[in-house]
Short mmCIF file of N, CA and C in Angstrom, two decimals:
data_model
loop_
_atom_site.label_atom_id
_atom_site.label_comp_id
_atom_site.label_asym_id
_atom_site.label_seq_id
_atom_site.Cartn_x
_atom_site.Cartn_y
_atom_site.Cartn_z
N UNK A 1 -6.92 10.36 -6.69
CA UNK A 1 -6.68 10.34 -5.20
C UNK A 1 -5.36 9.82 -5.14
N UNK A 2 -4.20 10.76 -3.97
CA UNK A 2 -3.21 10.11 -4.12
C UNK A 2 -2.84 10.14 -2.50
N UNK A 3 -2.28 9.05 -1.97
CA UNK A 3 -2.09 8.61 -0.43
C UNK A 3 -0.63 8.38 -0.32
N UNK A 4 -0.18 9.12 0.86
CA UNK A 4 1.54 8.53 1.49
C UNK A 4 1.17 7.22 2.13
N UNK A 5 2.00 6.59 1.75
CA UNK A 5 2.36 5.19 2.65
C UNK A 5 3.52 4.84 3.21
N UNK A 6 3.50 4.42 4.17
CA UNK A 6 4.59 3.90 4.68
C UNK A 6 4.17 2.34 4.77
N UNK A 7 5.38 1.85 4.39
CA UNK A 7 5.43 0.42 4.22
C UNK A 7 6.18 -0.48 5.53
N UNK A 8 5.72 -1.52 6.12
CA UNK A 8 6.38 -2.19 7.00
C UNK A 8 6.60 -3.80 6.46
N UNK A 9 7.60 -4.14 5.41
CA UNK A 9 7.38 -5.48 5.24
C UNK A 9 7.71 -6.40 6.43
N UNK A 10 7.45 -7.64 6.12
CA UNK A 10 7.99 -8.71 7.12
C UNK A 10 7.33 -8.65 8.72
N UNK A 11 5.78 -8.29 8.49
CA UNK A 11 5.26 -8.09 9.52
C UNK A 11 4.58 -9.73 9.89
N UNK A 12 4.04 -9.95 11.10
CA UNK A 12 3.59 -11.05 11.24
C UNK A 12 2.17 -11.02 11.13
N UNK A 13 1.39 -9.92 10.79
CA UNK A 13 -0.12 -9.88 10.24
C UNK A 13 -0.01 -8.79 9.32
N UNK A 14 -1.07 -8.73 8.38
CA UNK A 14 -1.27 -7.86 7.53
C UNK A 14 -2.56 -6.81 7.98
N UNK A 15 -2.13 -5.66 7.96
CA UNK A 15 -2.99 -4.57 8.64
C UNK A 15 -2.84 -3.14 7.66
N UNK A 16 -3.94 -2.31 7.84
CA UNK A 16 -3.64 -1.03 7.18
C UNK A 16 -3.96 0.00 8.51
N UNK A 17 -3.06 0.84 8.87
CA UNK A 17 -3.52 1.84 10.14
C UNK A 17 -3.66 3.27 9.19
N UNK A 18 -4.52 3.79 9.74
CA UNK A 18 -4.79 5.26 9.22
C UNK A 18 -4.25 6.32 10.21
N UNK A 19 -3.33 7.09 9.78
CA UNK A 19 -2.55 8.07 10.30
C UNK A 19 -3.44 9.42 10.66
N UNK A 20 -3.22 10.05 11.74
CA UNK A 20 -3.56 11.18 11.69
C UNK A 20 -3.57 12.48 10.77
N UNK A 21 -2.79 12.24 10.16
CA UNK A 21 -2.49 13.22 8.95
C UNK A 21 -2.88 12.76 7.71
N UNK A 22 -3.69 11.82 7.56
CA UNK A 22 -4.17 11.11 6.69
C UNK A 22 -3.47 9.97 5.49
N UNK A 23 -2.40 10.04 5.94
CA UNK A 23 -1.28 8.81 5.37
C UNK A 23 -1.70 7.72 5.98
N UNK A 24 -1.24 6.66 5.52
CA UNK A 24 -1.62 4.93 5.51
C UNK A 24 0.06 4.30 6.11
N UNK A 25 -0.17 3.41 7.17
CA UNK A 25 0.92 2.55 7.15
C UNK A 25 0.40 1.31 7.19
N UNK A 26 0.96 0.58 6.17
CA UNK A 26 0.61 -0.80 6.08
C UNK A 26 1.76 -2.02 6.50
N UNK A 27 0.92 -2.62 7.14
CA UNK A 27 1.74 -3.79 7.44
C UNK A 27 1.66 -4.90 6.55
N UNK A 28 2.71 -5.42 5.74
CA UNK A 28 2.80 -6.55 5.02
C UNK A 28 3.73 -8.01 5.59
N UNK A 29 3.14 -8.87 5.23
CA UNK A 29 3.86 -9.97 5.47
C UNK A 29 5.13 -10.46 4.59
N UNK A 30 4.74 -10.00 3.04
CA UNK A 30 5.95 -10.05 2.21
C UNK A 30 7.42 -9.52 2.54
N UNK A 31 8.42 -10.18 2.17
CA UNK A 31 9.61 -9.44 2.27
C UNK A 31 10.00 -8.73 1.15
N UNK A 32 10.86 -7.66 1.28
CA UNK A 32 10.75 -6.52 0.30
C UNK A 32 11.94 -6.92 -0.66
N UNK A 33 11.36 -8.09 -1.42
CA UNK A 33 12.43 -8.93 -2.35
C UNK A 33 11.63 -9.16 -3.67
N UNK A 34 12.43 -8.64 -4.91
CA UNK A 34 11.68 -9.00 -6.08
C UNK A 34 10.33 -8.40 -6.62
N UNK A 35 9.74 -7.51 -5.70
CA UNK A 35 8.49 -6.49 -5.89
C UNK A 35 7.47 -7.57 -5.24
N UNK A 36 7.54 -8.92 -4.02
CA UNK A 36 6.71 -9.22 -3.56
C UNK A 36 5.80 -8.06 -2.72
N UNK A 37 6.65 -7.36 -1.75
CA UNK A 37 5.85 -6.64 -0.98
C UNK A 37 5.00 -5.66 -1.83
N UNK A 38 5.54 -4.96 -2.80
CA UNK A 38 4.67 -3.83 -3.57
C UNK A 38 3.35 -4.55 -4.23
N UNK A 39 3.62 -6.09 -4.43
CA UNK A 39 2.44 -6.63 -5.20
C UNK A 39 1.45 -7.05 -4.21
N UNK A 40 1.67 -7.53 -2.79
CA UNK A 40 0.76 -7.36 -1.63
C UNK A 40 0.48 -6.23 -1.35
N UNK A 41 1.19 -4.96 -1.52
CA UNK A 41 0.57 -3.43 -0.96
C UNK A 41 -0.61 -3.46 -1.89
N UNK A 42 -0.52 -3.78 -3.25
CA UNK A 42 -1.41 -3.27 -4.04
C UNK A 42 -2.87 -4.13 -4.00
N UNK A 43 -2.58 -5.32 -3.83
CA UNK A 43 -3.79 -5.88 -3.67
C UNK A 43 -4.58 -5.53 -2.54
N UNK A 44 -3.54 -5.19 -1.22
CA UNK A 44 -4.77 -5.09 -0.21
C UNK A 44 -4.93 -3.74 -0.06
N UNK A 45 -4.56 -2.96 -0.87
CA UNK A 45 -5.31 -1.61 -1.06
C UNK A 45 -6.55 -1.61 -1.84
N UNK A 46 -6.18 -2.50 -3.08
CA UNK A 46 -7.47 -2.84 -4.02
C UNK A 46 -8.70 -3.39 -2.88
N UNK A 47 -8.47 -4.33 -2.39
CA UNK A 47 -9.20 -4.59 -1.18
C UNK A 47 -10.31 -3.69 -0.33
N UNK A 48 -9.18 -3.28 0.15
CA UNK A 48 -9.49 -1.95 1.22
C UNK A 48 -10.56 -0.75 0.37
N UNK A 49 -9.96 -0.61 -0.81
CA UNK A 49 -10.85 0.53 -1.36
C UNK A 49 -11.94 0.16 -2.31
N UNK A 50 -12.02 -1.33 -2.31
CA UNK A 50 -12.82 -2.13 -3.20
C UNK A 50 -13.06 -1.81 -4.83
N UNK A 51 -11.57 -1.54 -5.19
CA UNK A 51 -11.10 -1.53 -6.73
C UNK A 51 -10.64 -2.29 -7.41
N UNK A 52 -10.29 -2.43 -8.40
CA UNK A 52 -9.49 -3.63 -9.10
C UNK A 52 -8.00 -3.45 -9.19
N UNK A 53 -7.04 -3.88 -9.03
CA UNK A 53 -5.29 -3.79 -8.55
C UNK A 53 -5.21 -2.92 -9.83
N UNK A 54 -5.49 -2.68 -11.19
CA UNK A 54 -5.34 -2.16 -12.15
C UNK A 54 -5.51 -0.56 -11.91
N UNK A 55 -6.47 -0.23 -10.71
CA UNK A 55 -6.45 1.21 -10.81
C UNK A 55 -5.75 1.64 -9.43
N UNK A 56 -4.58 1.08 -9.33
CA UNK A 56 -3.43 1.45 -8.34
C UNK A 56 -2.00 1.49 -8.62
N UNK A 57 -1.52 2.59 -8.56
CA UNK A 57 0.07 2.69 -9.36
C UNK A 57 0.83 3.43 -8.11
N UNK A 58 1.77 3.04 -8.23
CA UNK A 58 2.81 3.46 -7.22
C UNK A 58 3.82 4.57 -7.88
N UNK A 59 3.16 5.51 -7.78
CA UNK A 59 4.05 7.04 -8.39
C UNK A 59 5.67 7.01 -7.58
N UNK A 60 5.75 6.66 -6.60
CA UNK A 60 7.32 6.97 -6.15
C UNK A 60 7.54 6.14 -4.88
N UNK A 61 8.92 5.86 -4.98
CA UNK A 61 9.19 5.14 -3.79
C UNK A 61 9.02 3.54 -3.93
N UNK A 62 9.29 3.27 -5.26
CA UNK A 62 9.23 1.66 -5.72
C UNK A 62 9.92 0.93 -4.86
N UNK A 63 10.99 1.48 -4.37
CA UNK A 63 12.23 0.20 -3.68
C UNK A 63 12.48 0.79 -2.42
N UNK A 64 11.37 2.04 -1.88
CA UNK A 64 11.54 2.83 -0.82
C UNK A 64 10.21 2.23 0.47
N UNK A 65 10.54 2.50 1.41
CA UNK A 65 9.39 2.36 2.53
C UNK A 65 8.46 3.44 2.60
N UNK A 66 8.83 4.25 1.75
CA UNK A 66 7.87 5.55 2.02
C UNK A 66 7.46 5.49 0.73
N UNK A 67 5.98 5.66 0.06
CA UNK A 67 5.56 5.51 -1.00
C UNK A 67 4.66 6.67 -1.37
N UNK A 68 4.52 7.02 -2.45
CA UNK A 68 3.22 7.69 -2.91
C UNK A 68 2.41 6.61 -3.90
N UNK A 69 1.35 6.72 -3.66
CA UNK A 69 0.34 5.92 -4.38
C UNK A 69 -0.68 6.32 -4.88
N UNK A 70 -1.11 6.09 -6.06
CA UNK A 70 -2.12 6.75 -7.04
C UNK A 70 -3.41 5.96 -6.91
N UNK A 71 -4.64 6.41 -6.66
CA UNK A 71 -5.63 5.53 -6.43
C UNK A 71 -6.82 6.21 -7.66
N UNK A 72 -7.37 5.41 -8.57
CA UNK A 72 -8.10 6.05 -9.36
C UNK A 72 -9.38 5.52 -9.10
N UNK A 73 -10.28 6.12 -8.10
CA UNK A 73 -11.65 5.65 -7.71
C UNK A 73 -12.89 6.08 -8.85
N UNK A 74 -12.27 6.77 -9.75
CA UNK A 74 -13.43 7.25 -10.66
C UNK A 74 -14.13 6.10 -11.80
N UNK A 75 -14.52 5.07 -11.28
CA UNK A 75 -15.08 3.72 -12.18
C UNK A 75 -16.41 3.89 -12.71
#
């Protein structure tokens, strides 16, 4: 499954909001430095979908706020 995600780093709290088009807006506490925000994003998504972190891949947008995430739920 692929999800379009808009990331908002440096937020006061962590949360995930589902948009009407099926995409997600993810608020992260981490700054977008040295991949910290990407690590936090993967951890948050793994918790939300109840899957291991290794099943989540950032397909595009590694250094962008707009990301395309591949989630492997076939476990």
